[in-house]
PDB file of C-alpha atoms and ligand atoms in Angstrom:
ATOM      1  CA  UNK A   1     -11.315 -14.738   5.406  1.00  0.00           C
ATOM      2  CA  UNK A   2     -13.505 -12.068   3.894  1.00  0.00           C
ATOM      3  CA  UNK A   3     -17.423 -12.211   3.589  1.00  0.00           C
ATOM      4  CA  UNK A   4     -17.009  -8.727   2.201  1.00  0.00           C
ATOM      5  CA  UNK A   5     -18.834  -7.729  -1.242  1.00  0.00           C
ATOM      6  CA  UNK A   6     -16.865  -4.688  -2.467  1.00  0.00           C
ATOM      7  CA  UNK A   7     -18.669  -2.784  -5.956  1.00  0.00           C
ATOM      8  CA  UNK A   8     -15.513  -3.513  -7.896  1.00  0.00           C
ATOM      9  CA  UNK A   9     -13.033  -5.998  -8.048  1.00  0.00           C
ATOM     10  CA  UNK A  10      -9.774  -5.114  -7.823  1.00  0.00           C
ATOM     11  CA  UNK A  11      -7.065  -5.781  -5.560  1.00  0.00           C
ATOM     12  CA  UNK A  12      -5.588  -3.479  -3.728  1.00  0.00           C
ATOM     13  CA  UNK A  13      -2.475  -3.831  -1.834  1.00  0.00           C
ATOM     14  CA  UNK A  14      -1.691  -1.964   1.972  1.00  0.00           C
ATOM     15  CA  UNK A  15       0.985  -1.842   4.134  1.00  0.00           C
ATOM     16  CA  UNK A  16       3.652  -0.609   5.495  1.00  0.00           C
ATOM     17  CA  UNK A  17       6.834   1.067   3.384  1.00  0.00           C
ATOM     18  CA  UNK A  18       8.951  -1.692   2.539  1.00  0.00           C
ATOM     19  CA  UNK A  19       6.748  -4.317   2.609  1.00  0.00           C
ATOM     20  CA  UNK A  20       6.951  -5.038  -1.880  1.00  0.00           C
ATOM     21  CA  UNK A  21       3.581  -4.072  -2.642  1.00  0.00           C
ATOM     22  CA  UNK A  22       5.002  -2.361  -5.595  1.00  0.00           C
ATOM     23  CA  UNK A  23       6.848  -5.884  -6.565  1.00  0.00           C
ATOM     24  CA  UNK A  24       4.684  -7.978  -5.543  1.00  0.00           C
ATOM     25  CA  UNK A  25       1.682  -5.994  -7.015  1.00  0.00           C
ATOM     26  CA  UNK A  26       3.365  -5.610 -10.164  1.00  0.00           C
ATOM     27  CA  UNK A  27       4.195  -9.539 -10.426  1.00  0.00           C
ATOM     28  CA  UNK A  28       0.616 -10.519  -9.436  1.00  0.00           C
ATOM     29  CA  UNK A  29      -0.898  -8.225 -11.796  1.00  0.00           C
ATOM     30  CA  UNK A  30       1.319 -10.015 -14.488  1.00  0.00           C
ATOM     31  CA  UNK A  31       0.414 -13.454 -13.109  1.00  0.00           C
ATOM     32  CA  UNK A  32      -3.633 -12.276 -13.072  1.00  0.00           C
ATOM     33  CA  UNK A  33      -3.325 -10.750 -16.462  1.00  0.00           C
ATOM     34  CA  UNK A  34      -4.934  -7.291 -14.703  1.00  0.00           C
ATOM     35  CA  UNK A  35      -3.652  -3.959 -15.099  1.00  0.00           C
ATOM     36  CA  UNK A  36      -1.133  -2.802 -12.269  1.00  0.00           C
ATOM     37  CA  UNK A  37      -1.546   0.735 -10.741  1.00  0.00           C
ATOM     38  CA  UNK A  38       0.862   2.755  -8.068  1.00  0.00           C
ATOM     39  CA  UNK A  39      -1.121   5.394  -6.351  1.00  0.00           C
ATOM     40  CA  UNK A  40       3.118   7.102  -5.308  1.00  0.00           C
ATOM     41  CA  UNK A  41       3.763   6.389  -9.066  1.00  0.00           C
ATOM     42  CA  UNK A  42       0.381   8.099 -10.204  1.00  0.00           C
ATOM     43  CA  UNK A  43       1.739  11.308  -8.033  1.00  0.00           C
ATOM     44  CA  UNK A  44       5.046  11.308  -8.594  1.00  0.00           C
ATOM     45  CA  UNK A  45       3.973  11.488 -12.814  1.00  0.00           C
ATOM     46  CA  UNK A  46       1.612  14.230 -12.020  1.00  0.00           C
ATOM     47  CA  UNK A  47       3.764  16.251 -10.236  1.00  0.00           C
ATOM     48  CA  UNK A  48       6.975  15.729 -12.511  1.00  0.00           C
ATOM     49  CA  UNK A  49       9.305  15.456  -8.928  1.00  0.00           C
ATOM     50  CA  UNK A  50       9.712  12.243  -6.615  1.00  0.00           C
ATOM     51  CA  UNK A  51       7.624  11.791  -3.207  1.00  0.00           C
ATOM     52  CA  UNK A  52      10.253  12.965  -1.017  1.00  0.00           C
ATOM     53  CA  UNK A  53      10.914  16.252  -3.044  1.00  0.00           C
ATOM     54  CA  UNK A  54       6.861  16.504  -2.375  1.00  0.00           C
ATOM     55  CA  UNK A  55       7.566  16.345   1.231  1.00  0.00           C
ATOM     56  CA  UNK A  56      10.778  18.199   1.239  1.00  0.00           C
ATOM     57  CA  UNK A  57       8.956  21.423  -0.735  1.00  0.00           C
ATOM     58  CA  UNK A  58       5.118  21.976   0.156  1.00  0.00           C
ATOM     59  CA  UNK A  59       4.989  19.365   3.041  1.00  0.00           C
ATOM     60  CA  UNK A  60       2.980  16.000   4.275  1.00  0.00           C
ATOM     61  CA  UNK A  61      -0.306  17.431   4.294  1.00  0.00           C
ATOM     62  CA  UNK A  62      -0.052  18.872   0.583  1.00  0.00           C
ATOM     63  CA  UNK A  63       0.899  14.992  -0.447  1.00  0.00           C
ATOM     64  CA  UNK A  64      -1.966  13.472   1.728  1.00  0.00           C
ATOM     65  CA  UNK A  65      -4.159  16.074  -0.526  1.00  0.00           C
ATOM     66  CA  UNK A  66      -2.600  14.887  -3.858  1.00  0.00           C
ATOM     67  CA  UNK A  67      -2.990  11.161  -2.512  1.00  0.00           C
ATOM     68  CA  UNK A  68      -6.283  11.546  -1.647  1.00  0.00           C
ATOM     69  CA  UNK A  69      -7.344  12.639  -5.153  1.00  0.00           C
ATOM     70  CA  UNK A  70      -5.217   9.306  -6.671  1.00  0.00           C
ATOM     71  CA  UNK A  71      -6.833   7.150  -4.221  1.00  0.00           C
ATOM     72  CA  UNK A  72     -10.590   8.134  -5.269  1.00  0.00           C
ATOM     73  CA  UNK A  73      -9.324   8.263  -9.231  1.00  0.00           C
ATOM     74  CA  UNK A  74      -7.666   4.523  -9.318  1.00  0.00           C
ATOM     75  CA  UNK A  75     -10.759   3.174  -6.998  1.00  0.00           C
ATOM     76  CA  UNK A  76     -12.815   4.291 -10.239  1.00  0.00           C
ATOM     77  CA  UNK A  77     -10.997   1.001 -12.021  1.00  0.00           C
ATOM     78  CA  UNK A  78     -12.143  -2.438 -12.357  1.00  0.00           C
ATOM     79  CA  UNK A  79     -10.634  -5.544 -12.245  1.00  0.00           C
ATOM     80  CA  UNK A  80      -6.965  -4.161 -11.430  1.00  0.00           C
ATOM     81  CA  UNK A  81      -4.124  -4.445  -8.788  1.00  0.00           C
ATOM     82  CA  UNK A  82      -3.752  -1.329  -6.968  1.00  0.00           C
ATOM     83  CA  UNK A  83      -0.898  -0.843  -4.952  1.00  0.00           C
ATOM     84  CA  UNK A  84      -1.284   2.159  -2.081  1.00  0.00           C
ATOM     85  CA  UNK A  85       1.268   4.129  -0.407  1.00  0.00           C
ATOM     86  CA  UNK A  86       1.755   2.999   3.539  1.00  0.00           C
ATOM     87  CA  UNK A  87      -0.528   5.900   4.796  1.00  0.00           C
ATOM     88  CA  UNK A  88      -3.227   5.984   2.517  1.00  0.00           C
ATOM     89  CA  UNK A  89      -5.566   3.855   4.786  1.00  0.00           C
ATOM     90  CA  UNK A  90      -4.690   6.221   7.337  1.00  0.00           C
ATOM     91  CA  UNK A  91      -7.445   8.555   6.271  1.00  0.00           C
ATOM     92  CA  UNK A  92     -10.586   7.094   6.643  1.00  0.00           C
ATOM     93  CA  UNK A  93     -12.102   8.736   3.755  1.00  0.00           C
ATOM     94  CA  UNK A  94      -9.522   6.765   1.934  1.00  0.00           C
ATOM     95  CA  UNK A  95     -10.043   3.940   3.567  1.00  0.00           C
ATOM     96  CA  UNK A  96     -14.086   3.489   2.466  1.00  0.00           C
ATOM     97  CA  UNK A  97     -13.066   4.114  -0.575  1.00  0.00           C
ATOM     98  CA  UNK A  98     -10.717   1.825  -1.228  1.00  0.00           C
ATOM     99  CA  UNK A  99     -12.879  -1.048   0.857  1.00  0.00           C
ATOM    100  CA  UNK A 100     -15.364  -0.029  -1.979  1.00  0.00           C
ATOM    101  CA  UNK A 101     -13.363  -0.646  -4.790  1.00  0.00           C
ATOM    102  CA  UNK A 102     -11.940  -3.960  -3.923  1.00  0.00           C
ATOM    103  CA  UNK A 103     -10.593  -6.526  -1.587  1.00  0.00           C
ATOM    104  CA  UNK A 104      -7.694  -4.825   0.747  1.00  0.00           C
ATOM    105  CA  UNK A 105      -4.779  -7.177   1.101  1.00  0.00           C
ATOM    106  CA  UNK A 106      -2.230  -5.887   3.390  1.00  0.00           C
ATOM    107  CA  UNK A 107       1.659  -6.750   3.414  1.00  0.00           C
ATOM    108  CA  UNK A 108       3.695  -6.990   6.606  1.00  0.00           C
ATOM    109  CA  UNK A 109       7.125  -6.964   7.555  1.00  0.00           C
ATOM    110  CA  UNK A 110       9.175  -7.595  10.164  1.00  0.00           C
ATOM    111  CA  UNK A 111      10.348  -3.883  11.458  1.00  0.00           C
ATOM    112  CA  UNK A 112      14.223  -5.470  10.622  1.00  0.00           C
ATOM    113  CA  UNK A 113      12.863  -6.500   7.139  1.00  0.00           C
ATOM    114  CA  UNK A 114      11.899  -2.909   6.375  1.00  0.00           C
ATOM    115  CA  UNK A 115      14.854  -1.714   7.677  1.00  0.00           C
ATOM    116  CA  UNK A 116      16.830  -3.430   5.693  1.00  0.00           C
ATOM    117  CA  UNK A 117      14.659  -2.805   2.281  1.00  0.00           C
ATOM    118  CA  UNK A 118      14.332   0.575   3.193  1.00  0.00           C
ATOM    119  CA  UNK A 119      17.996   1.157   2.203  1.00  0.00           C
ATOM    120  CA  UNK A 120      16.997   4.421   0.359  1.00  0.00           C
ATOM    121  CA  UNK A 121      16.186   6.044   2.844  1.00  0.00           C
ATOM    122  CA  UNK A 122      15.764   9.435   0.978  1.00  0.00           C
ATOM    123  CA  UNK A 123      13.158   7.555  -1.083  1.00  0.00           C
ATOM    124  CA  UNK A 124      11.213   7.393   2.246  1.00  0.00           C
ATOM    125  CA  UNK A 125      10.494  10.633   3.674  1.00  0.00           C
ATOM    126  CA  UNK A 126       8.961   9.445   7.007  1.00  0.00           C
ATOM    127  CA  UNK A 127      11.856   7.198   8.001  1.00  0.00           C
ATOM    128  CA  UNK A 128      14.515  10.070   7.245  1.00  0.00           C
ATOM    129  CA  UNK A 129      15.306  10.293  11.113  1.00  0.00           C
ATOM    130  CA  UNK A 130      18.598   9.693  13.401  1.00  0.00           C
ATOM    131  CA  UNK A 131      16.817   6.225  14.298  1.00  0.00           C
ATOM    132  CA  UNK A 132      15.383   4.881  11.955  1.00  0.00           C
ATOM    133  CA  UNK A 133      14.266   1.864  12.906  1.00  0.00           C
ATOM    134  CA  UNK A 134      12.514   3.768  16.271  1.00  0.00           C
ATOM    135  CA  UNK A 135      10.620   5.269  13.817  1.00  0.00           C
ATOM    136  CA  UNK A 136       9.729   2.651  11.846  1.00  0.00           C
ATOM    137  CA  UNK A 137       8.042   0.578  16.057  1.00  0.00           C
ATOM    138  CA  UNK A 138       6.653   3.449  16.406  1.00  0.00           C
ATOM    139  CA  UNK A 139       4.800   4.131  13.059  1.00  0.00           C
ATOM    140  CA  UNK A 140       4.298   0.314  13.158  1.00  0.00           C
ATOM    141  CA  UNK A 141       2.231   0.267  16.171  1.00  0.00           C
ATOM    142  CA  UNK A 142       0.610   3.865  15.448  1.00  0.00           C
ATOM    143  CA  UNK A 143      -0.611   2.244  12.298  1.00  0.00           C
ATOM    144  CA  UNK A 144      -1.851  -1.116  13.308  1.00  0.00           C
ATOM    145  CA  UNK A 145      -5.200  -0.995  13.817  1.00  0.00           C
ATOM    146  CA  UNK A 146      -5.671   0.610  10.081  1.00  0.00           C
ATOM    147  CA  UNK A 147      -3.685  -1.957   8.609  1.00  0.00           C
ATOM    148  CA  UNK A 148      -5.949  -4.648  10.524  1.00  0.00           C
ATOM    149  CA  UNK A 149      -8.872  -3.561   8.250  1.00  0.00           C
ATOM    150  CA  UNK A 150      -7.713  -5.378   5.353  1.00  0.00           C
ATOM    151  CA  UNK A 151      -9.551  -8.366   4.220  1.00  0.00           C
ATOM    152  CA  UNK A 152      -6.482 -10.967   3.906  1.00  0.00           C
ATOM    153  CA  UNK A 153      -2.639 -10.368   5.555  1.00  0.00           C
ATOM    154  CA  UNK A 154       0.157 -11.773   3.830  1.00  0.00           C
ATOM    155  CA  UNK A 155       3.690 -11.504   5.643  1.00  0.00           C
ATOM    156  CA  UNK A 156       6.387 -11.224   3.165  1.00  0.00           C
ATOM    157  CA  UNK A 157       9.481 -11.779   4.886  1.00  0.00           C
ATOM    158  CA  UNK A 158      12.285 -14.539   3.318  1.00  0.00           C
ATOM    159  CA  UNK A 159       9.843 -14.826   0.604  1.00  0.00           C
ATOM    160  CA  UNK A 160      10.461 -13.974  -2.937  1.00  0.00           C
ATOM    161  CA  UNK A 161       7.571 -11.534  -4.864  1.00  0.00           C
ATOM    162  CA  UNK A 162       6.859 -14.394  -6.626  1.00  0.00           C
ATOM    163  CA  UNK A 163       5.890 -16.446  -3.815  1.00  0.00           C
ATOM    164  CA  UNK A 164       4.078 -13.672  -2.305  1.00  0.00           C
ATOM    165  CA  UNK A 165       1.710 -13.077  -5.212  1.00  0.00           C
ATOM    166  CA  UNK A 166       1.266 -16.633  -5.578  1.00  0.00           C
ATOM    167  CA  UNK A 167      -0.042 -16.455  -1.961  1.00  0.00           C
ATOM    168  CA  UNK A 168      -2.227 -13.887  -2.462  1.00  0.00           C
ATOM    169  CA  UNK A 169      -3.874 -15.799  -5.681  1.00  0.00           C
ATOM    170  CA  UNK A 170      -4.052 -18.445  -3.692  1.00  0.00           C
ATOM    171  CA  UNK A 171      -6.051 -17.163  -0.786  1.00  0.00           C
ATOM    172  CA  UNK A 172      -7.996 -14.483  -3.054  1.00  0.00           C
ATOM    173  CA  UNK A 173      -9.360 -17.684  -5.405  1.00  0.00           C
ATOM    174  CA  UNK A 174     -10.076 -19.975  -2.433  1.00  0.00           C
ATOM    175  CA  UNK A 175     -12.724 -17.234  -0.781  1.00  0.00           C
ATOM    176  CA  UNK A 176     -13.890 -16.931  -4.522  1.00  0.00           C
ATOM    177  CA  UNK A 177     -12.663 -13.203  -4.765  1.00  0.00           C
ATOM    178  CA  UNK A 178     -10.934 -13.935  -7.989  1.00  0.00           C
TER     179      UNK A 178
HETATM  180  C1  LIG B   1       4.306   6.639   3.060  1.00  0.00           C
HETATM  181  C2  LIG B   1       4.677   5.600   2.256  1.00  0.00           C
HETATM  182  C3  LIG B   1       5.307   5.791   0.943  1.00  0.00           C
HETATM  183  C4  LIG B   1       4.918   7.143   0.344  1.00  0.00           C
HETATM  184  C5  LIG B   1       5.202   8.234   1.313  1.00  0.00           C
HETATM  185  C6  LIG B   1       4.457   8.060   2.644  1.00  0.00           C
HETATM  186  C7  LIG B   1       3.707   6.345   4.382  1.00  0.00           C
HETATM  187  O1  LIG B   1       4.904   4.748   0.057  1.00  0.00           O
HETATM  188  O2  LIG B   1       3.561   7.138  -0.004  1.00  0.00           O
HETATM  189  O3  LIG B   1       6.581   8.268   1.525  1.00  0.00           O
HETATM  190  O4  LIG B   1       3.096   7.245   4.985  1.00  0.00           O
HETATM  191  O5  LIG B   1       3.803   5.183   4.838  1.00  0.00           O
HETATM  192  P1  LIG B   1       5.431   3.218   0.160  1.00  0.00           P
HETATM  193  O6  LIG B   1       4.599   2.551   1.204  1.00  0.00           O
HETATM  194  O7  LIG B   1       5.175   2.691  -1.192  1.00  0.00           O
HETATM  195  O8  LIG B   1       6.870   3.282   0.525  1.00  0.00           O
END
């Protein structure tokens, strides 16, 4: 339930790692007939190397930078799905941003869910640790109180992407946010 009024309307996906909002965002951009944006897709192009060669060679703080400056360029659109990274909304510059440029639908997961799509784990620099899955409680409950700002929360375990964007169409056209 959202009584919201954001100055643009696009969609814009949160969550944590592994939850498909690259899927899922992709599939109900396709569905919606929007454009489909990926602020870790948007950084990895502009940097020519992949997120965890980011982290591996200048560090966390030098990507939060470079996703800062993707978060305030895609919040510029209108009328597209945006999926975020899993700590954009962790910075709450990012945050008001984002909450300005759209409706903020967050993904969850069950912790064993994202375990078990998290099978790269070099993909995913944050849950590169001996325990893995500690990691992933702990970030979990660090980082649930950001994810409760979004406007709608769609779980997407044993669900397809399919059936998850259909959700999200579904819930986004009943509070007339479509
Ligand atoms: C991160 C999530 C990743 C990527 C980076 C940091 C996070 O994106 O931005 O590894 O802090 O949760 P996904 O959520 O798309 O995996």
């Amino acid at each position: 339930m959202t009584k919201r009024k954001p100055d643009r309307r696009n969609i814009i996906l949160i969550g944590f790692m592994g939850t498909g909002k690259s899927a899922i965002g992709r599939a109900l951009a396709e569905k919606l007939g929007r454009a489909f944006v990926d602020t870790d897709e948007i950084i990895e192009r502009c940097e020519g190397r992949a997120i965890s060669q980011i982290f591996e060679e200048d560090g966390e703080p030098y990507f939060r930078e470079a996703e800062s400056r993707v978060v305030t360029e895609v919040s510029e659109r209108e009328n597209a799905v945006i999926a975020c990274g899993g700590g954009a909304i962790i910075n709450p510059i990012n945050l008001r941003t984002l909450q300005e440029a759209g409706w903020l639908v967050c993904l969850t997961a069950e912790p064993e869910t994202v375990l078990a799509r998290a099978g790269k784990l070099h993909d995913r620099p944050l849950l590169c640790k001996p325990d893995p899955m500690r990691e992933i409680r702990r970030l979990l409950k660090e980082r649930a109180t950001y994810y409760e700002q979004a406007d709608f929360t769609v779980a997407t375990d044993n669900v397809t992407e399919n059936e998850v964007a259909n959700r999200i169409e579904e819930l986004l056209s009943q509070e007339g946010c479509l």
